[in-house]
Amino acid sequence: MKIALVTGASRGIGLAVADALHAAGLHVIRLARSLRDTSAERRMDISCDVTDPASIDRAISRIDKQLGVPDVLVNNAGIFFIKSLAETSLADFSATLTTNLQSAFVFAHAIVPKMAARGRGHLVTIGSISDYIGFSGSTAYAASKFGLRGMHEVIRQETAKSGVRTTLVSPGPVDTDIWNAVDPDSKPGFTKRKDMMRAEDVAAAVVYAVTQPERVAVTEIRLLPAIYTPRG
Ligand code: NDP
């Protein structure tokens, strides 16, 4: 049975991805700060703060001992806020890079070489429309997401002959808690929550990518709401 590890899987896109992969028959490991360590049929939850490499080490050792090397790694955990360059503190910038980008590196660094040694595996990176367009107020977020795009491209090159597949999924706005502080419905120029995609839409894209025949590499998927006006 294939094993999938999803970071940031307590709610939103990560939870939907975990549920969809479970429904597709995989053994799913969910990681997030608010989850408790538990195991059940084809499920394992691990409490993990992805900004803390020691916490990631603990999670990976537990997975190694109990399940072995995951077949699918979904680097999803992320934070988001809108602040101009002048309003963005060094702490804001650093927290965004650590959560969104460094954590993806730490997981990929620990797991992808083992996938390559085994000759198969799939790294899915949850990017964003902000991994290819710069929006006002997204200095930190865009730095992290463009960084993820760069890392995805390099890992794709490095693993191209190993049997490991890599997919970057880049969604536009999705109606999750990540938008609560922004409150887009009250602000002109933002996609309204009713028009946003659903977490399940992103999950369906991930399932599509990881269930293609081994000969097919789905390198990138961009998703946008059907009704969408990009912010400036
Ligand atoms: P949510 O805020 O709904 O969920 C974020 C998830 O990340 C939660 O499970 C949270 O778990 C986890 N997380 C955050 N910080 C940490 C941490 N330090 N350690 C462990 N887990 C953490 O956001 P979304 O589901 O919307 O976002 C998921 C991903 O999708 C992000 O990478 C985001 O950038 C990306 N994305 C989202 C879009 C959107 O419009 N919603 C559009 C494009 C991309 P917990 O708090 O329990 O730790």
Coordinates of C-alpha atoms and ligand atoms in Angstrom, one line a residue:
M1 CA 0.0 0.0 0.0
K2 CA 1.3 3.5 -0.9
I3 CA 2.0 5.9 1.9
A4 CA 1.4 9.6 1.7
L5 CA 2.7 12.3 4.0
V6 CA 0.9 15.7 4.0
T7 CA 2.1 18.7 5.9
G8 CA -0.3 21.2 7.3
A9 CA -3.1 18.7 7.2
S10 CA -5.3 19.8 10.1
R11 CA -7.6 22.0 8.0
G12 CA -8.0 23.6 4.6
I13 CA -6.2 22.3 1.5
G14 CA -3.9 19.9 3.4
L15 CA -6.9 18.2 5.1
A16 CA -8.8 17.9 1.8
V17 CA -5.6 16.5 0.2
A18 CA -5.2 14.0 3.0
D19 CA -8.9 12.9 2.8
A20 CA -8.8 12.6 -1.0
L21 CA -5.6 10.5 -0.9
H22 CA -7.1 8.3 1.8
A23 CA -10.2 7.9 -0.3
A24 CA -7.9 6.9 -3.2
G25 CA -6.6 4.0 -1.1
L26 CA -3.3 5.4 0.3
H27 CA -2.1 5.2 3.9
V28 CA -2.1 8.9 4.9
I29 CA 0.1 10.6 7.5
R30 CA -1.2 14.1 8.5
L31 CA 1.1 16.6 10.2
A32 CA 0.2 19.9 11.9
R33 CA 0.7 21.6 15.2
S34 CA -2.9 21.1 16.3
L35 CA -3.0 17.4 15.6
R36 CA -2.3 14.8 18.4
D37 CA -0.2 11.7 17.8
T38 CA -2.6 9.0 16.9
S39 CA -2.8 6.0 14.5
A40 CA -5.8 4.2 13.0
E41 CA -6.6 2.1 9.9
R42 CA -4.5 3.6 7.0
R43 CA -4.1 6.8 9.1
M44 CA -1.4 8.4 11.2
D45 CA -1.5 11.8 12.7
I46 CA 1.6 13.5 14.1
S47 CA 1.8 16.7 16.0
C48 CA 4.6 18.7 14.3
D49 CA 5.7 22.3 14.1
V50 CA 7.2 22.6 10.6
T51 CA 9.2 25.7 11.6
D52 CA 11.1 23.5 14.2
P53 CA 13.6 21.1 12.5
A54 CA 13.7 19.0 15.8
S55 CA 10.0 18.6 15.6
I56 CA 10.3 17.5 11.9
D57 CA 13.1 15.1 12.9
R58 CA 10.9 13.5 15.5
A59 CA 8.0 13.1 13.0
I60 CA 10.3 11.6 10.3
S61 CA 11.9 9.1 12.8
R62 CA 8.4 8.0 13.9
I63 CA 7.3 7.5 10.2
D64 CA 10.6 5.7 9.4
K65 CA 10.2 3.3 12.3
Q66 CA 6.5 2.6 11.8
L67 CA 5.9 2.9 8.1
G68 CA 9.1 3.4 6.1
V69 CA 9.8 5.9 3.4
P70 CA 6.6 7.7 2.1
D71 CA 5.7 7.2 -1.5
V72 CA 4.1 10.6 -1.7
L73 CA 5.2 13.8 0.1
V74 CA 2.9 16.8 -0.1
N75 CA 4.6 20.0 1.1
N76 CA 1.5 22.1 1.9
A77 CA 1.9 23.8 5.3
G78 CA 1.9 27.5 4.9
I79 CA 1.0 30.9 6.2
F80 CA -0.2 34.1 4.4
F81 CA -0.8 37.7 5.2
I82 CA -1.0 40.9 3.2
K83 CA 1.3 43.7 4.2
S84 CA 3.2 46.3 2.1
L85 CA 7.0 46.1 2.1
A86 CA 7.1 48.9 4.6
E87 CA 4.7 47.1 7.0
T88 CA 6.5 43.7 6.7
S89 CA 8.8 43.2 9.7
L90 CA 11.8 41.0 9.6
A91 CA 10.0 38.7 11.9
D92 CA 7.0 38.5 9.5
F93 CA 9.4 37.8 6.6
S94 CA 11.4 35.2 8.5
A95 CA 8.2 33.4 9.8
T96 CA 6.9 33.2 6.2
L97 CA 10.1 31.9 4.7
T98 CA 10.6 29.4 7.6
T99 CA 7.0 28.0 7.4
N100 CA 6.5 28.0 3.7
L101 CA 9.9 27.4 2.2
Q102 CA 12.4 26.1 4.8
S103 CA 10.0 23.4 6.0
A104 CA 9.5 22.2 2.4
F105 CA 13.3 22.0 2.1
V106 CA 13.7 20.1 5.3
F107 CA 11.1 17.5 4.4
A108 CA 12.3 17.2 0.8
H109 CA 15.9 16.9 2.0
A110 CA 15.0 14.1 4.4
I111 CA 12.7 12.1 2.1
V112 CA 13.4 12.7 -1.6
P113 CA 16.9 11.2 -1.7
K114 CA 15.4 8.0 -0.1
M115 CA 12.7 8.0 -2.8
A116 CA 15.5 8.4 -5.4
A117 CA 17.5 5.5 -3.9
R118 CA 14.4 3.3 -4.1
G119 CA 13.7 4.4 -7.7
R120 CA 10.2 5.8 -7.2
G121 CA 8.3 8.4 -5.2
H122 CA 6.3 11.7 -5.8
L123 CA 7.0 15.1 -4.4
V124 CA 4.0 17.5 -4.6
T125 CA 4.6 21.1 -3.7
I126 CA 1.7 23.4 -3.0
G127 CA 2.7 26.7 -4.5
S128 CA 0.3 29.5 -5.4
I129 CA -0.6 31.9 -8.1
S130 CA 2.0 34.0 -6.1
D131 CA 4.7 31.6 -7.3
Y132 CA 4.5 33.2 -10.7
I133 CA 2.8 36.6 -10.3
G134 CA 3.8 39.3 -7.8
F135 CA 0.9 40.9 -6.0
S136 CA 1.1 44.1 -3.9
G137 CA 1.3 43.2 -0.3
S138 CA 3.0 39.9 -0.9
T139 CA 6.7 40.5 -0.4
A140 CA 7.2 37.7 2.1
Y141 CA 4.6 35.3 0.6
A142 CA 5.8 35.7 -3.0
A143 CA 9.4 35.3 -1.8
S144 CA 8.4 32.0 -0.2
K145 CA 6.3 30.8 -3.1
F146 CA 8.7 31.8 -5.9
G147 CA 11.3 30.1 -3.8
L148 CA 9.2 26.9 -3.8
R149 CA 8.9 27.1 -7.6
G150 CA 12.7 27.4 -7.9
M151 CA 13.2 24.5 -5.5
H152 CA 10.6 22.4 -7.4
E153 CA 12.4 23.0 -10.7
V154 CA 15.8 22.1 -9.3
I155 CA 14.6 18.9 -7.6
R156 CA 12.8 18.0 -10.8
Q157 CA 16.2 18.3 -12.7
E158 CA 18.1 16.4 -10.0
T159 CA 15.6 13.5 -9.9
A160 CA 14.7 13.4 -13.6
K161 CA 16.4 10.1 -14.1
S162 CA 15.7 8.5 -10.7
G163 CA 12.0 7.5 -11.1
V164 CA 10.9 10.3 -8.6
R165 CA 8.2 12.5 -10.0
T166 CA 7.6 16.1 -8.9
T167 CA 4.5 18.3 -9.3
L168 CA 4.0 21.9 -8.5
V169 CA 0.3 22.8 -7.9
S170 CA -0.3 26.5 -8.1
P171 CA -3.8 27.6 -7.0
G172 CA -5.4 31.0 -7.1
P173 CA -7.7 31.9 -4.3
V174 CA -9.3 29.0 -2.3
D175 CA -11.9 29.5 0.4
T176 CA -10.1 28.4 3.6
D177 CA -9.3 29.9 7.0
I178 CA -6.1 31.4 5.5
W179 CA -8.3 34.3 4.2
N180 CA -10.0 35.0 7.6
A181 CA -7.7 37.8 8.7
V182 CA -7.7 39.4 5.2
D183 CA -11.6 39.4 5.0
P184 CA -11.7 39.6 1.2
D185 CA -15.5 40.0 1.1
S186 CA -15.1 43.5 2.7
K187 CA -12.4 44.7 0.4
P188 CA -12.7 45.9 -3.2
G189 CA -10.4 44.1 -5.7
F190 CA -10.4 40.8 -3.9
T191 CA -12.0 37.6 -5.2
K192 CA -15.1 37.1 -3.0
R193 CA -15.2 33.9 -1.0
K194 CA -18.2 32.6 -2.9
D195 CA -16.2 32.8 -6.1
M196 CA -13.1 31.1 -4.7
M197 CA -12.2 27.5 -5.4
R198 CA -12.8 24.9 -2.7
A199 CA -10.0 22.9 -1.0
E200 CA -11.4 19.8 -2.6
D201 CA -10.6 21.3 -6.0
V202 CA -6.9 21.5 -5.2
A203 CA -7.1 18.0 -3.6
A204 CA -8.5 16.6 -6.9
A205 CA -5.5 18.1 -8.8
V206 CA -3.1 16.4 -6.4
V207 CA -4.9 13.1 -6.7
Y208 CA -4.8 13.5 -10.5
A209 CA -1.0 14.1 -10.5
V210 CA -0.1 11.2 -8.2
T211 CA -2.4 8.6 -9.8
Q212 CA -1.1 9.0 -13.4
P213 CA 0.7 6.0 -14.8
E214 CA 4.4 5.8 -13.7
R215 CA 5.5 6.9 -17.3
V216 CA 3.7 10.3 -16.9
A217 CA 5.1 13.2 -15.0
V218 CA 2.6 16.0 -14.3
T219 CA 5.2 18.7 -13.7
E220 CA 2.8 21.6 -13.0
I221 CA -0.9 22.4 -12.5
R222 CA -2.2 25.9 -12.3
L223 CA -5.8 26.4 -11.0
L224 CA -7.8 29.6 -11.0
P225 CA -11.4 30.4 -10.0
A226 CA -13.6 30.5 -13.2
I227 CA -14.6 34.1 -12.2
Y228 CA -11.4 35.8 -11.3
T229 CA -9.9 39.3 -11.6
P230 CA -6.3 39.4 -10.5
R231 CA -5.5 42.1 -7.8
G232 CA -3.0 44.7 -8.7
Ligands
NDP1 P1 -5.1 27.1 6.2 O1 -4.7 28.3 7.1 O2 -6.5 26.7 6.1 O3 -4.3 25.8 6.7 C1 -2.9 25.9 6.9 C2 -2.4 24.6 7.4 O4 -1.0 24.7 7.6 C3 -3.0 24.1 8.7 O5 -3.2 22.7 8.7 C4 -1.9 24.5 9.7 O6 -2.0 23.6 10.8 C5 -0.7 24.3 8.9 N1 0.5 25.0 9.5 C6 0.7 26.3 9.5 N2 1.8 26.6 10.1 C7 2.3 25.4 10.5 C8 3.4 25.1 11.3 N3 4.3 26.0 11.8 N4 3.7 23.8 11.6 C9 2.8 22.8 11.1 N5 1.7 23.1 10.3 C10 1.5 24.4 10.1 O7 -4.5 27.4 4.8 P2 -4.7 26.8 3.3 O8 -5.3 25.4 3.5 O9 -5.5 27.8 2.6 O10 -3.3 26.7 2.8 C11 -2.5 25.5 2.6 C12 -1.4 25.8 1.6 O11 -2.0 26.2 0.3 C13 -0.5 27.0 1.9 O12 0.8 26.6 1.5 C14 -1.0 28.1 1.1 O13 0.0 29.1 0.9 C15 -1.4 27.4 -0.1 N6 -2.4 28.2 -0.9 C16 -3.6 28.6 -0.4 C17 -4.4 29.3 -1.2 C18 -5.7 29.9 -0.7 O14 -6.3 30.8 -1.3 N7 -6.3 29.3 0.4 C19 -4.1 29.7 -2.6 C20 -2.8 29.2 -3.0 C21 -2.0 28.4 -2.2 P3 -1.8 24.0 12.4 O15 -2.3 25.4 12.5 O16 -2.7 23.0 13.1 O17 -0.4 23.8 12.7

